[in-house]
Coordinates of C-alpha atoms and ligand atoms in Angstrom, one line a residue:
X189 CA 98.7 113.0 115.7
X190 CA 97.9 110.6 112.9
X191 CA 94.6 111.1 111.3
X192 CA 92.6 109.4 108.5
X193 CA 91.0 111.6 105.8
X194 CA 88.8 109.4 103.6
X195 CA 88.3 110.9 100.1
X196 CA 84.6 111.1 99.2
X197 CA 85.6 111.1 95.5
X198 CA 85.2 107.4 95.8
X199 CA 81.9 107.5 97.7
X200 CA 78.4 106.6 96.4
X201 CA 77.4 110.2 95.7
X202 CA 73.7 109.3 95.6
X203 CA 74.0 108.7 99.4
X204 CA 76.8 111.2 100.2
X205 CA 75.3 112.4 103.5
X206 CA 74.8 108.9 104.9
X207 CA 78.3 107.9 103.8
X208 CA 79.9 111.0 105.5
X209 CA 78.0 110.1 108.6
X210 CA 79.3 106.5 108.4
X211 CA 82.9 107.7 108.3
X212 CA 82.3 109.9 111.3
X213 CA 80.8 107.0 113.3
X214 CA 83.6 104.7 112.4
X215 CA 86.1 107.3 113.8
X216 CA 87.7 108.9 110.7
X217 CA 88.9 112.3 112.0
X218 CA 88.8 114.2 108.6
X219 CA 86.6 114.2 105.5
X220 CA 88.7 114.8 102.3
X221 CA 86.8 116.7 99.7
X222 CA 88.3 116.9 96.2
X223 CA 87.2 119.9 94.2
X224 CA 88.2 119.7 90.5
X225 CA 87.6 122.3 87.8
X226 CA 88.4 120.5 84.5
X227 CA 91.3 123.0 84.0
X228 CA 93.9 122.4 86.6
X229 CA 93.0 118.7 86.4
X230 CA 91.1 117.1 83.6
X231 CA 88.1 116.0 85.7
X232 CA 85.2 117.8 87.2
X233 CA 84.0 116.7 90.6
X234 CA 81.9 118.6 93.1
X235 CA 81.9 122.1 94.5
X236 CA 80.3 124.5 96.9
X237 CA 76.6 123.2 96.9
X238 CA 77.8 119.6 97.7
X239 CA 79.9 120.8 100.6
X240 CA 77.0 122.8 102.0
X241 CA 74.7 119.8 101.6
X242 CA 77.0 117.4 103.5
X243 CA 78.1 119.8 106.2
X244 CA 75.2 119.0 108.6
X245 CA 76.0 115.2 108.4
X246 CA 79.4 115.4 110.2
X247 CA 81.2 117.5 112.8
X248 CA 84.6 116.2 111.6
X249 CA 87.3 118.3 109.9
X250 CA 86.3 119.2 106.4
X251 CA 89.5 118.9 104.5
X252 CA 88.9 120.7 101.2
X253 CA 91.5 120.0 98.5
X254 CA 91.2 122.6 95.7
X255 CA 92.4 121.3 92.4
X256 CA 91.3 124.5 90.6
X257 CA 93.0 127.3 88.8
X258 CA 93.5 130.5 90.9
X259 CA 91.7 129.3 94.0
X260 CA 92.1 132.7 95.6
X261 CA 88.8 133.6 93.8
X262 CA 86.8 131.2 96.0
X263 CA 88.4 131.1 99.4
X264 CA 85.6 133.0 101.1
X265 CA 82.9 130.9 99.6
X266 CA 84.6 127.6 100.6
X267 CA 85.1 128.9 104.1
X268 CA 81.4 129.9 104.3
X269 CA 80.4 126.5 102.9
X270 CA 82.0 124.8 105.9
X271 CA 85.7 124.1 105.2
X272 CA 87.9 123.7 108.3
X273 CA 91.0 123.3 106.2
X274 CA 91.6 124.6 102.7
X275 CA 94.5 123.3 100.7
X276 CA 95.6 125.0 97.5
X277 CA 98.2 123.8 94.9
X278 CA 101.4 125.8 94.7
X279 CA 101.2 125.2 90.9
X280 CA 97.8 126.9 90.6
X281 CA 98.4 130.1 92.6
X282 CA 100.0 133.2 91.0
X283 CA 100.2 134.7 94.5
X284 CA 100.6 131.8 96.9
X285 CA 101.5 133.9 99.9
X286 CA 98.4 136.1 99.4
X287 CA 96.1 133.0 99.0
X288 CA 97.5 131.4 102.2
X289 CA 97.0 134.7 104.0
X290 CA 93.3 134.9 102.8
X291 CA 92.7 131.4 104.1
X292 CA 94.2 132.2 107.5
X293 CA 92.3 135.4 107.8
X294 CA 89.1 133.3 107.7
X295 CA 90.3 131.6 110.9
X296 CA 90.6 128.2 109.4
X297 CA 93.7 126.0 108.6
X298 CA 95.7 126.5 105.4
X299 CA 97.5 123.8 103.4
X300 CA 99.7 123.9 100.3
X301 CA 99.7 120.9 97.9
X302 CA 102.6 119.9 95.6
X303 CA 102.2 117.7 92.5
X304 CA 104.6 114.7 92.4
X305 CA 107.2 116.5 90.2
X306 CA 107.1 119.9 92.0
X307 CA 110.2 120.3 94.2
X308 CA 110.1 120.9 97.9
X309 CA 112.1 124.1 97.4
X310 CA 108.8 126.0 96.5
X311 CA 108.1 125.7 100.2
X312 CA 111.2 127.6 101.3
X313 CA 109.5 130.8 102.2
X314 CA 105.9 129.7 102.7
X315 CA 106.4 126.7 105.1
X316 CA 106.2 128.7 108.3
X317 CA 102.9 130.2 107.2
X318 CA 101.1 126.9 106.5
X319 CA 99.5 124.4 108.9
X320 CA 99.8 121.4 106.5
X321 CA 101.7 120.4 103.3
X322 CA 100.0 117.9 101.0
X323 CA 102.4 115.7 99.1
X324 CA 100.5 114.3 96.1
X325 CA 101.5 110.7 95.8
X326 CA 99.8 110.4 92.3
X327 CA 99.2 112.9 89.6
X328 CA 95.9 114.6 90.7
X329 CA 92.7 114.2 88.8
X330 CA 91.5 110.6 89.4
X331 CA 91.0 108.2 92.2
X332 CA 92.2 104.6 92.1
X333 CA 95.7 105.2 90.8
X334 CA 98.9 103.5 92.0
X335 CA 101.2 105.5 94.3
X336 CA 104.3 106.9 92.5
X337 CA 107.3 105.4 94.5
X338 CA 109.6 108.4 94.5
X339 CA 107.0 110.5 96.4
X340 CA 107.8 108.5 99.5
X341 CA 111.3 109.9 99.5
X342 CA 109.8 113.3 99.0
X343 CA 107.8 112.9 102.2
X344 CA 111.0 112.0 104.0
X345 CA 112.7 115.1 102.7
X346 CA 109.8 117.3 103.8
X347 CA 109.8 115.8 107.3
X348 CA 113.5 116.6 107.6
X349 CA 112.8 120.2 106.3
X350 CA 110.1 120.7 108.9
X351 CA 112.2 119.3 111.8
X352 CA 115.2 121.3 110.8
X353 CA 113.2 124.5 111.1
X354 CA 111.6 123.5 114.4
X355 CA 108.1 123.5 112.9
X356 CA 105.1 121.2 113.6
X357 CA 103.6 121.3 110.1
X358 CA 101.3 118.4 109.3
X359 CA 102.2 116.2 106.3
X360 CA 99.3 114.9 104.3
X361 CA 99.6 112.3 101.6
X362 CA 97.0 111.7 98.8
X363 CA 96.7 109.1 96.1
X364 CA 97.2 105.3 96.0
X365 CA 97.3 104.8 99.7
X366 CA 96.1 101.4 100.8
X367 CA 96.3 99.2 103.8
X368 CA 99.3 97.5 102.3
X369 CA 101.5 100.6 101.9
X370 CA 100.2 103.0 104.6
X371 CA 102.8 101.9 107.2
X372 CA 105.7 102.8 104.9
X373 CA 104.2 106.2 104.4
X374 CA 103.7 106.8 108.1
X375 CA 107.3 105.7 108.6
X376 CA 108.4 108.3 106.0
X377 CA 106.8 111.0 108.2
X378 CA 103.2 111.6 106.9
X379 CA 100.6 112.0 109.6
X380 CA 97.3 112.8 107.7
X381 CA 96.4 109.9 105.4
X382 CA 94.0 110.4 102.5
X383 CA 92.4 107.2 101.2
X384 CA 89.6 107.0 98.6
X385 CA 89.2 103.7 96.8
X386 CA 90.7 101.8 99.8
X387 CA 88.0 103.0 102.1
X388 CA 84.8 103.1 100.0
X389 CA 83.3 99.9 98.8
X390 CA 81.6 97.0 100.5
X391 CA 82.7 97.6 104.1
X392 CA 83.4 101.3 104.7
X393 CA 83.3 101.2 108.5
X394 CA 85.5 98.1 108.5
X395 CA 88.0 99.7 106.2
X396 CA 88.1 102.9 108.3
X397 CA 88.7 100.8 111.4
X398 CA 91.5 98.8 109.7
X399 CA 93.3 102.0 108.7
X400 CA 92.8 103.6 112.1
X401 CA 94.3 100.5 113.8
X402 CA 97.5 101.1 111.9
X403 CA 97.5 104.9 112.2
X404 CA 96.9 104.9 115.9
X405 CA 99.2 102.0 116.8
X406 CA 102.2 104.2 116.1
X407 CA 101.2 106.9 118.5
X408 CA 102.6 107.1 122.0
Ligands
DX5_17 C1 93.3 112.6 93.3 C2 92.5 113.0 94.6 C3 92.5 112.0 95.7 C4 91.8 110.7 95.3 C5 92.5 109.6 96.1 O1 93.3 113.7 92.5 O2 93.1 114.2 95.1 O3 92.1 112.5 96.9 O4 90.5 110.7 95.6 O5 91.9 108.4 95.7 P1 92.6 107.0 95.9 O6 92.8 106.9 97.4 O7 91.7 106.1 95.3 O8 94.0 107.1 95.2
ZN18 ZN1 92.7 114.9 97.2

């Protein structure tokens, strides 16, 4: 199933609760929450207290993207804060298998994210263990960047890899996704679409509906 996961990195953080509620009412299935530590990526964003504060504003899937060094240190706390899906970067985990296992043990979904230049081969042994793979379509750290074109071919390669193994792993894409390029990305095989700057702005509900029209048109 195709789903929209608006990234609240681009939201008006002074009204975050209301904005998350608005996404929910407009039909976005997920809420994408970018956690940055100023180490794995240059920026700092938000963390546990913000997730706890917005949790009561939405029943949708809280899709927590951890751009932090050694996320294994915080899995329990993010699960307790209300994450439904925790995604960790392959590049930031010394023990990726153990970190994925810790997420699954909490009874929530586990994802693994790959930076643009990280090859799909890092998934060889972990793919059957994860619910979702996040292909970064920009270098992580900032909203509003342009999609790196070669990452679309990477999504196609991942789709082939998943099908060849008879798996049903979700493919999420994150960074530079707009109404003008989302169809190409869906055609490549992605089914969970993160969009930040293309959703937040003057007409949040309208932007969500325009994305959903494209995402849901493809489904049988
Ligand atoms: C980038 C973040 C993204 C970002 C996407 O490091 O992981 O989720 O918010 O923003 P846009 O859609 O504006 O590229
Ligand atoms: Zn993200």
